[in-house]
PDB file of C-alpha atoms and ligand atoms in Angstrom:
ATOM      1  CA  UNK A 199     -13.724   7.727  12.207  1.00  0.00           C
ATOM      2  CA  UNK A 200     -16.384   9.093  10.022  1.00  0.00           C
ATOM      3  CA  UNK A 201     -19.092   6.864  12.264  1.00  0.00           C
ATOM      4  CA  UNK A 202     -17.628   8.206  15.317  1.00  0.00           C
ATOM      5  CA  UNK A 203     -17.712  11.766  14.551  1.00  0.00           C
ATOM      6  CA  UNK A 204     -21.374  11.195  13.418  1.00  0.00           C
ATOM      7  CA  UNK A 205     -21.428  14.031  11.115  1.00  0.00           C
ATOM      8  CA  UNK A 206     -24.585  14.350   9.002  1.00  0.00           C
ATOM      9  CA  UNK A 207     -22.251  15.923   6.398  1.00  0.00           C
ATOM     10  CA  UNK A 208     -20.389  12.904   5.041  1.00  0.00           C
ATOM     11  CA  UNK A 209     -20.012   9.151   5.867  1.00  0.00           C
ATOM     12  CA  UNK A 210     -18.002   5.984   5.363  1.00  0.00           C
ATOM     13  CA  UNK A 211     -18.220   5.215   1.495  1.00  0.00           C
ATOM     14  CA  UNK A 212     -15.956   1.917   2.018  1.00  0.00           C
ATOM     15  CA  UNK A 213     -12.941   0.757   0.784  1.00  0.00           C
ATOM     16  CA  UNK A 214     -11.576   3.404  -2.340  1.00  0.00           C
ATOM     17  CA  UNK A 215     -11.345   0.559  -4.209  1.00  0.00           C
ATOM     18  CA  UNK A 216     -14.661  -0.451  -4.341  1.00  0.00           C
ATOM     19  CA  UNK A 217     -16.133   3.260  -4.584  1.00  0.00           C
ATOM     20  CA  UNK A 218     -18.118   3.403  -7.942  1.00  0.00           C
ATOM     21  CA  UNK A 219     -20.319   6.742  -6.987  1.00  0.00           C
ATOM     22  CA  UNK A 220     -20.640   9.430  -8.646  1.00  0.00           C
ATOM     23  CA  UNK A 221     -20.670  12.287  -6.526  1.00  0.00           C
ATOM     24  CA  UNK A 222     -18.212  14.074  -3.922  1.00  0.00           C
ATOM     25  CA  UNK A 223     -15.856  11.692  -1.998  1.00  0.00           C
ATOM     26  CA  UNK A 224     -12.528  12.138   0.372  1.00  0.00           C
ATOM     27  CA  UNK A 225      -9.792   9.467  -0.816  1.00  0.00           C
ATOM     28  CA  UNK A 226      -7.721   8.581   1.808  1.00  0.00           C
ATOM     29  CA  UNK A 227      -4.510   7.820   0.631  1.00  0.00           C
ATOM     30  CA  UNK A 228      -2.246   6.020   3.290  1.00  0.00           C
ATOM     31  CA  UNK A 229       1.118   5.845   1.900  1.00  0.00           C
ATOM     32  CA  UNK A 230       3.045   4.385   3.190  1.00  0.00           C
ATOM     33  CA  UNK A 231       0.498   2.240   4.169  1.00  0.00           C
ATOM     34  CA  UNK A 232      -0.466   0.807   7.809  1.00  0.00           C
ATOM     35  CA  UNK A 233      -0.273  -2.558   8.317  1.00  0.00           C
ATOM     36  CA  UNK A 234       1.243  -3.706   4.873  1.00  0.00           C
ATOM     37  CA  UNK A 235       4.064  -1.141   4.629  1.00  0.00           C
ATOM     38  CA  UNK A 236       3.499  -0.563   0.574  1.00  0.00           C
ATOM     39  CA  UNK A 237       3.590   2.401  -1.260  1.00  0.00           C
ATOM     40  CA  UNK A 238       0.065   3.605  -1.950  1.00  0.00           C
ATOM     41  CA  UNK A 239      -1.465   5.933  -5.165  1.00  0.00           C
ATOM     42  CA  UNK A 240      -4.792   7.481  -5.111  1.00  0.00           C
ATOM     43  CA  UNK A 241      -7.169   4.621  -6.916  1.00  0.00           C
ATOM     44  CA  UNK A 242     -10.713   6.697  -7.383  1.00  0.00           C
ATOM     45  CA  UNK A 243      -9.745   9.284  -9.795  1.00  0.00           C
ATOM     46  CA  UNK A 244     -13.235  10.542 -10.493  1.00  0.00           C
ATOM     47  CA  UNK A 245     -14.346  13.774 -10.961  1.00  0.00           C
ATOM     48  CA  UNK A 246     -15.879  15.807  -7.586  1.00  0.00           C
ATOM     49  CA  UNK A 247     -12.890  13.741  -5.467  1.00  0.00           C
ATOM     50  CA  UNK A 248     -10.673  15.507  -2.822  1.00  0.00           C
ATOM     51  CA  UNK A 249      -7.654  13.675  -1.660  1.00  0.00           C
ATOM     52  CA  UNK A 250      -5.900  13.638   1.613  1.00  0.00           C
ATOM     53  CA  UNK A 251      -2.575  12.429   1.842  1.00  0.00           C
ATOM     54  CA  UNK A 252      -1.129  10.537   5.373  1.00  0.00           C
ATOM     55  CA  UNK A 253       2.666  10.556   4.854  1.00  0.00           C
ATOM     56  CA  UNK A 254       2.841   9.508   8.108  1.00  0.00           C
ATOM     57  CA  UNK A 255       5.481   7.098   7.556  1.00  0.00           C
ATOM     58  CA  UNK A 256       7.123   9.016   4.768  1.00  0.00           C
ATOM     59  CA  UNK A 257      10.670   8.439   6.179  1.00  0.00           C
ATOM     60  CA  UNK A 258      13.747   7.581   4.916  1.00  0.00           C
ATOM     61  CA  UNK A 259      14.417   4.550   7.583  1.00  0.00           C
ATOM     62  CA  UNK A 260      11.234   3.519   6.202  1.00  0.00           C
ATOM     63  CA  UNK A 261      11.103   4.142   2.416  1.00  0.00           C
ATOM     64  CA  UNK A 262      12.869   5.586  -0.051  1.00  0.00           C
ATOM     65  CA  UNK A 263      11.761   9.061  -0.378  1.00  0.00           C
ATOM     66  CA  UNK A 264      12.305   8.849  -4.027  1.00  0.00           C
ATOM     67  CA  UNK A 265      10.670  11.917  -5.115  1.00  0.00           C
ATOM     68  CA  UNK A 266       8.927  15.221  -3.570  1.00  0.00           C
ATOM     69  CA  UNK A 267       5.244  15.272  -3.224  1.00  0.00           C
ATOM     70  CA  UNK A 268       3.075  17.755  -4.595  1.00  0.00           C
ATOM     71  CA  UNK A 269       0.120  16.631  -3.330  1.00  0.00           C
ATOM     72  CA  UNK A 270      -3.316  19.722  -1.981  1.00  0.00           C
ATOM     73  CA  UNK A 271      -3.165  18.675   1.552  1.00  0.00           C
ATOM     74  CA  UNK A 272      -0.731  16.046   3.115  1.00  0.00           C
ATOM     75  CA  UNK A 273      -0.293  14.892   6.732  1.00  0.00           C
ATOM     76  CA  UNK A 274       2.657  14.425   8.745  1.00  0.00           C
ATOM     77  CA  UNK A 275       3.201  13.691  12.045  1.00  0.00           C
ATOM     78  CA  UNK A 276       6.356  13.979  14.432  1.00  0.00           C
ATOM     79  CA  UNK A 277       6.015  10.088  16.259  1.00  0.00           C
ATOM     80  CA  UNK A 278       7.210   7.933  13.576  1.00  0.00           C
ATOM     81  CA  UNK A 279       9.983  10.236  12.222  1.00  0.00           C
ATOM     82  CA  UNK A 280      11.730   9.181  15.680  1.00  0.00           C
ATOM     83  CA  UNK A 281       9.139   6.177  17.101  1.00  0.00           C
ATOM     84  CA  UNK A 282       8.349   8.529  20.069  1.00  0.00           C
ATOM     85  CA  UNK A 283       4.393   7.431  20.108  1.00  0.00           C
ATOM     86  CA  UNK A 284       2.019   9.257  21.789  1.00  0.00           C
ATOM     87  CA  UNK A 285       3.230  13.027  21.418  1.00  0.00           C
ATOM     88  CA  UNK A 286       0.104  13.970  18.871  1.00  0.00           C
ATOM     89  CA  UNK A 287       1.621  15.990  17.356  1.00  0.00           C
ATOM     90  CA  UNK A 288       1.683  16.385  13.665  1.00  0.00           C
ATOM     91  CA  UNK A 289       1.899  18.888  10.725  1.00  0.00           C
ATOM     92  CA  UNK A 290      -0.283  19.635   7.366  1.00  0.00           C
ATOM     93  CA  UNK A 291       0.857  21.082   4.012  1.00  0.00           C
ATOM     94  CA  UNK A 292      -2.567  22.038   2.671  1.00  0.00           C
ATOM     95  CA  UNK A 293      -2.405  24.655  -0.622  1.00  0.00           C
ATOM     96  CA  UNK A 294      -5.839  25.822  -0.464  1.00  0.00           C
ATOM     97  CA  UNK A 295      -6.080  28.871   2.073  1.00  0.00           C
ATOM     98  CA  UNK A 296      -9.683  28.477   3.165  1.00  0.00           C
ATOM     99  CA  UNK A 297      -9.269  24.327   3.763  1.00  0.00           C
ATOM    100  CA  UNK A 298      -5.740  25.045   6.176  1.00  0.00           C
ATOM    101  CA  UNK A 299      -8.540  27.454   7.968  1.00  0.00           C
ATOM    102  CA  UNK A 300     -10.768  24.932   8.576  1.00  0.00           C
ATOM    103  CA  UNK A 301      -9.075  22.351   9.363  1.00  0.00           C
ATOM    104  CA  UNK A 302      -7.233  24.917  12.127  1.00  0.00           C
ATOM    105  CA  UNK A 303     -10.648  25.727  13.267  1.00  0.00           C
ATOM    106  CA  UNK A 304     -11.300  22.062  13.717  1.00  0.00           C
ATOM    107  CA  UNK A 305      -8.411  21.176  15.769  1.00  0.00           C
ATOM    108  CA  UNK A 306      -8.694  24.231  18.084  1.00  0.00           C
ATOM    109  CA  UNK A 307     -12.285  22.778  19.236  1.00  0.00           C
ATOM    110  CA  UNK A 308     -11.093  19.554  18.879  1.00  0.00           C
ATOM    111  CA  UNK A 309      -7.894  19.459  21.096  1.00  0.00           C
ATOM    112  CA  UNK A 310      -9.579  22.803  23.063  1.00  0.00           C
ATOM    113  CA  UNK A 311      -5.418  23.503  23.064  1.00  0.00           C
ATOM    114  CA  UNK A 312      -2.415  21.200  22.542  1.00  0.00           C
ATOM    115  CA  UNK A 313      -0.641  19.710  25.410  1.00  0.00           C
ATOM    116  CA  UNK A 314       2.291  21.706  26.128  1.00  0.00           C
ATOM    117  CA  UNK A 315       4.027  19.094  27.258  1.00  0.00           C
ATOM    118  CA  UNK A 316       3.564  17.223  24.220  1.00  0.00           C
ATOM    119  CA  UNK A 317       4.737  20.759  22.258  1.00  0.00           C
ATOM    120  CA  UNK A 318       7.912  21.103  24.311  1.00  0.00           C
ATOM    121  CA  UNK A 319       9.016  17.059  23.501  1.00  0.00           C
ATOM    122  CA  UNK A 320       7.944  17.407  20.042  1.00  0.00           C
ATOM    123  CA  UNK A 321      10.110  20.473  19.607  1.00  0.00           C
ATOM    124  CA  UNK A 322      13.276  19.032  21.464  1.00  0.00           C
ATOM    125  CA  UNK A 323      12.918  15.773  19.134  1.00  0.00           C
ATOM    126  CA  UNK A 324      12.571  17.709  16.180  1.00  0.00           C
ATOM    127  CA  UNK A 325      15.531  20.149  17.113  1.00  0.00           C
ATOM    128  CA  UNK A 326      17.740  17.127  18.066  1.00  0.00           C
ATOM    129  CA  UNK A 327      17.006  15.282  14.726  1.00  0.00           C
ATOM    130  CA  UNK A 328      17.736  18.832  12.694  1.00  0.00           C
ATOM    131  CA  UNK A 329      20.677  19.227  14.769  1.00  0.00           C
ATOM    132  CA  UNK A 330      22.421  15.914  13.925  1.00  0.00           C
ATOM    133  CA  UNK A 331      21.900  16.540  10.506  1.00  0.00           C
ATOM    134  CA  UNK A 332      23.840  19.482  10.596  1.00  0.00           C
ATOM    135  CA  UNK A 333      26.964  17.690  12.585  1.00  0.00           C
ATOM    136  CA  UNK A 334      26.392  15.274   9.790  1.00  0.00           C
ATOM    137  CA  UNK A 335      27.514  17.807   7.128  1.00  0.00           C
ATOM    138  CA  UNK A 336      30.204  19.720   9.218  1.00  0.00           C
ATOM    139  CA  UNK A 337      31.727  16.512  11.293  1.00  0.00           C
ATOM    140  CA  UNK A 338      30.525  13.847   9.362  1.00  0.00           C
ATOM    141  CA  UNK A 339      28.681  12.361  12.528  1.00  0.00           C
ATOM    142  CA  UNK A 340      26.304   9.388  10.831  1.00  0.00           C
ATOM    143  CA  UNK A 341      22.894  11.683  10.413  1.00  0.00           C
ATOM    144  CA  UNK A 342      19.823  10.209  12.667  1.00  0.00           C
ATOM    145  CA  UNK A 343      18.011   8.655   9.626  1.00  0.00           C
ATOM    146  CA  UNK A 344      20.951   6.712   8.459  1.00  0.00           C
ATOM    147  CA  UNK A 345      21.259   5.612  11.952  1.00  0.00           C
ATOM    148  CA  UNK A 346      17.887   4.738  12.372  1.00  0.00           C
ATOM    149  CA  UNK A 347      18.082   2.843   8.653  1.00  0.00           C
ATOM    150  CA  UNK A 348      20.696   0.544   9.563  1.00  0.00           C
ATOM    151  CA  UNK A 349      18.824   0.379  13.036  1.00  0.00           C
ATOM    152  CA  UNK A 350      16.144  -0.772  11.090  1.00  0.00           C
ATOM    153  CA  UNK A 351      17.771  -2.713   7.998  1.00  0.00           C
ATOM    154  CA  UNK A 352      19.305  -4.876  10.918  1.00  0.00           C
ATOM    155  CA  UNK A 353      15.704  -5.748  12.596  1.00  0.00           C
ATOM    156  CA  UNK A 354      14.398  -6.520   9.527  1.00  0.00           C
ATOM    157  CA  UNK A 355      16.494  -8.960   8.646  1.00  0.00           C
ATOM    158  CA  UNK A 356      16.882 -10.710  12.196  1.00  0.00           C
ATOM    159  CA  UNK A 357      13.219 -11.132  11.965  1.00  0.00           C
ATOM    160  CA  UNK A 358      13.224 -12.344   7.943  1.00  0.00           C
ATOM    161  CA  UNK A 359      15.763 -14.863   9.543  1.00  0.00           C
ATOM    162  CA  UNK A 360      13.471 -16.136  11.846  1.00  0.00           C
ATOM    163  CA  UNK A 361      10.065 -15.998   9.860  1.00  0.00           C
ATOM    164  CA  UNK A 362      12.137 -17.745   7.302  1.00  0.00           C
ATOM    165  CA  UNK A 363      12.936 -20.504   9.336  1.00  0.00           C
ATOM    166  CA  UNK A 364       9.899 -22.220   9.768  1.00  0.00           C
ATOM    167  CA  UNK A 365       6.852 -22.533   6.938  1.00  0.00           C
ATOM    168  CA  UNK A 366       4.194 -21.068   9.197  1.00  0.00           C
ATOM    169  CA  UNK A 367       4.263 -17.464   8.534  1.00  0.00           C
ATOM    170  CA  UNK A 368       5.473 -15.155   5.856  1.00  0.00           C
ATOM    171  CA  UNK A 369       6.566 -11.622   5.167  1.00  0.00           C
ATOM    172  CA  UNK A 370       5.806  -8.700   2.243  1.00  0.00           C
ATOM    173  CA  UNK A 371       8.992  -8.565  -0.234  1.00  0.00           C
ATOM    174  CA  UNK A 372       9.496  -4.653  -0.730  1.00  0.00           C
ATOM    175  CA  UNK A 373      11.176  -3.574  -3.533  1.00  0.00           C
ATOM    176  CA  UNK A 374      14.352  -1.670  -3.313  1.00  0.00           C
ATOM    177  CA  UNK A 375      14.844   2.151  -4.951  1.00  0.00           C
ATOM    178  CA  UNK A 376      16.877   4.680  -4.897  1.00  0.00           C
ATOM    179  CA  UNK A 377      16.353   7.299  -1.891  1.00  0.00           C
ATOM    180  CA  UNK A 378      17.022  10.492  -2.685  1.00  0.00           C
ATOM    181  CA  UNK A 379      17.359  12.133   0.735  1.00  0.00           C
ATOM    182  CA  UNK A 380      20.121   9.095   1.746  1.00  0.00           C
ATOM    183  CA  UNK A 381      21.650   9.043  -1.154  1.00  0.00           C
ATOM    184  CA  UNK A 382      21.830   5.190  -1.641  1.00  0.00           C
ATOM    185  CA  UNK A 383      19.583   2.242  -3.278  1.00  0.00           C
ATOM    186  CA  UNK A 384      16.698   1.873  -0.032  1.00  0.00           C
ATOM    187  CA  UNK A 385      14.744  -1.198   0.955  1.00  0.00           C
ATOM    188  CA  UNK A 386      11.398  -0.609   1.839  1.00  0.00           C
ATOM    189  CA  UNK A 387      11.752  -1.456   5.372  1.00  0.00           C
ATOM    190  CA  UNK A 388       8.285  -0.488   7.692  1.00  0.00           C
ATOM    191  CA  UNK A 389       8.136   0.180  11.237  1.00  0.00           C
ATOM    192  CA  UNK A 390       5.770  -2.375  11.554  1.00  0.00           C
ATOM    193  CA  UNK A 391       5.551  -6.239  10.779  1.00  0.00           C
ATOM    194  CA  UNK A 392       2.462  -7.076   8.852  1.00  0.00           C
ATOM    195  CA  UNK A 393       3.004 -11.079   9.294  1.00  0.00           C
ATOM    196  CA  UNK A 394       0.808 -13.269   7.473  1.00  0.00           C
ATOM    197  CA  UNK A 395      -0.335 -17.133   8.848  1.00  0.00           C
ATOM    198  CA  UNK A 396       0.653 -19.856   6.332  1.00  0.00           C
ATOM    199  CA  UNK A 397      -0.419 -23.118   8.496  1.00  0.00           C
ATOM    200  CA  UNK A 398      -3.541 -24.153  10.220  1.00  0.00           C
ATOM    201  CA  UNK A 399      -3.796 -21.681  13.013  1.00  0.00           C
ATOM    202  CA  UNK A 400      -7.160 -20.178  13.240  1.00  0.00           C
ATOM    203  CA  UNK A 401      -6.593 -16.792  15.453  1.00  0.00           C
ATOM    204  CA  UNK A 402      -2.863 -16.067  15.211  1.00  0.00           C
ATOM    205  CA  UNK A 403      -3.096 -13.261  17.315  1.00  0.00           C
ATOM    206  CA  UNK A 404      -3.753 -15.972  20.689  1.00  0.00           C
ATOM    207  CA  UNK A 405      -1.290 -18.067  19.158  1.00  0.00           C
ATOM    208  CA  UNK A 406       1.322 -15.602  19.228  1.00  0.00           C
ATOM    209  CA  UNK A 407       0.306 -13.956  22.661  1.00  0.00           C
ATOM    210  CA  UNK A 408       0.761 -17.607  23.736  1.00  0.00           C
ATOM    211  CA  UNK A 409       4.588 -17.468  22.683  1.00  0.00           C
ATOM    212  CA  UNK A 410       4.564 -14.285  24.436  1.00  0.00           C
ATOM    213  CA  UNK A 411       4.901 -12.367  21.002  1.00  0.00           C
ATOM    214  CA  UNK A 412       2.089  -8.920  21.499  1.00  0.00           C
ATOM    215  CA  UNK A 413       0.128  -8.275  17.889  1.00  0.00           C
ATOM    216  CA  UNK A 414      -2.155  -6.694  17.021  1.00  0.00           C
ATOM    217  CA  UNK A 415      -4.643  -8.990  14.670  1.00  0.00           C
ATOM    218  CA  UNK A 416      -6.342  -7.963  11.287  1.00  0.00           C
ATOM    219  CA  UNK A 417     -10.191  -7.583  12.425  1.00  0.00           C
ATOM    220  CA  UNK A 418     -11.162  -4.462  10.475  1.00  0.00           C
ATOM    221  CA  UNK A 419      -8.612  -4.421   7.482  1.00  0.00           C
ATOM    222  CA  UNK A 420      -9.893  -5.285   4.061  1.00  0.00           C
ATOM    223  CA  UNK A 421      -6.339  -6.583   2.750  1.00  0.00           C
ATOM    224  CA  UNK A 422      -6.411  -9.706   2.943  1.00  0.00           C
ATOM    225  CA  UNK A 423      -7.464 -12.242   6.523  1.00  0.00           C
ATOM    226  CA  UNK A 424      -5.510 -13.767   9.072  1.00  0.00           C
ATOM    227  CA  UNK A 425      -2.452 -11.505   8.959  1.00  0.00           C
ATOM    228  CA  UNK A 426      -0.611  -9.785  12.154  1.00  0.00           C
ATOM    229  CA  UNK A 427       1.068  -6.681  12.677  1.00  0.00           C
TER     230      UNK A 427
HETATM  231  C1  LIG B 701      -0.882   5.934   8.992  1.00  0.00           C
HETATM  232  C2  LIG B 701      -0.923   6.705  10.279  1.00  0.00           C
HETATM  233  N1  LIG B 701      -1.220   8.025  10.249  1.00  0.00           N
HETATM  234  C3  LIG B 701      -1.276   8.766  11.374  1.00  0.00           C
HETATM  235  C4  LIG B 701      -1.023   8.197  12.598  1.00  0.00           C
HETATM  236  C5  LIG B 701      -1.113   9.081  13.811  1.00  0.00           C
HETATM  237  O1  LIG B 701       0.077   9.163  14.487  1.00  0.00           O
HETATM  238  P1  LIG B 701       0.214   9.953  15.879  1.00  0.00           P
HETATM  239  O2  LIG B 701      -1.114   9.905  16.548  1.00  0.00           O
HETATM  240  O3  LIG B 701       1.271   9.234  16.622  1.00  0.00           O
HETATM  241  O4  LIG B 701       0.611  11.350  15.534  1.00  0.00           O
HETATM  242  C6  LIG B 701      -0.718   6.847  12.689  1.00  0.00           C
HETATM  243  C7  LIG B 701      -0.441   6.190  13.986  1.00  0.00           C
HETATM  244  O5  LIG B 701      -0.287   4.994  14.117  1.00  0.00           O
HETATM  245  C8  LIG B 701      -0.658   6.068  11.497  1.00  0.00           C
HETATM  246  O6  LIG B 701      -0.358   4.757  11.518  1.00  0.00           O
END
């Protein structure tokens, strides 16, 4: 991102955890993370550092949300609340007045205006999802995000079943924890796969298209090779 945007301002330092310079950084913190699904903390922790947060998938059919945040600037967007890709459309909570300027600034030359279409959807998701919560309380109608975590708690284990049937690929264990905004003990259940290759295949990403299974293969990540999401 930072190479595309060719800004002579700052530039790609690498991966946080190998950053051992001392002078101003951005941490990206990813939590919780894409591909590998697990819960991230800020690693750097030197003096001069800003963090951002991307709580992007910071939802209960996804994690427990086991405490609030109080981080200076977090990201959210509306997709993966509801796994409507594609909209664009996302929020900040940034405490420092002159950065939430900025970075309004920025998207107002950036976007030169934000699809209305994509407002209109975004706002009839977000009303639909705040209006089933409130059935939830006066009809007890099951709310959207326990929906979508049983939705989810039953894909996940369909696909353990399968992975777990054969020795040539594997899964992340998540830990479990209670989820405040549920109610209930949570499994840590992403909304994507990040499926590693035990056996001897070279480019799982062929071998899978090749069963007809679509990934998308780990060129770029630094978490460890040969893994699918
Ligand atoms: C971690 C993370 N943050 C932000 C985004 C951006 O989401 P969108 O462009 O759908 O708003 C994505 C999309 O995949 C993501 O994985």
């Amino acid at each position: 991102m930072t190479d595309y945007q060719k800004s002579g301002l700052y530039k790609w330092g690498g991966d946080a955890e190998s950053f051992d310079k001392d002078e101003p950084y951005i941490e990206l913190v990813t939590s919780p993370n894409n591909p590998d699904g697990y819960i991230r903390k800020s690693i750097v922790n030197r003096n001069q550092g800003l963090l951002v947060h991307d709580l992007a998938y910071y939802w209960p059919q996804y994690t427990p949300i086991s405490s609030a945040t109080d981080y200076d600037l977090t990201l959210f967007t509306v997709s993966k609340s509801t796994g409507h890709a594609g909209m664009r459309i996302g929020w900040a909570l940034v405490k420092d007045r002159e950065v939430a300027k900025k970075m309004t600034k920025f998207i107002e030359l950036n976007t030169i205006g934000v699809s209305k279409d994509s407002q209109l959807r975004a706002a009839k998701v977000l009303k639909t999802v705040s209006d089933c919560e409130e059935e939830k309380s006066e009809n007890g109608v099951e709310s959207f995000f326990k929906y979508s975590y049983r939705m989810m708690e039953q894909r996940w284990k369909l696909l353990r079943e399968a992975v777990d049937s054969g020795d040539l690929f594997s899964l992340p264990k998540f830990s479990s924890a209670f989820c405040t905004f549920l109610n209930q003990e949570s499994e840590t259940q992403p909304a994507f796969a990040w499926l590693k290759c035990e056996g001897d295949i070279e480019d799982c990403e062929s071998f899978l298209r090749g069963h007809k299974i679509l990934t998308r293969g780990d060129r770029l990540s630094t978490i460890q090779t040969k893994q699918q999401q």
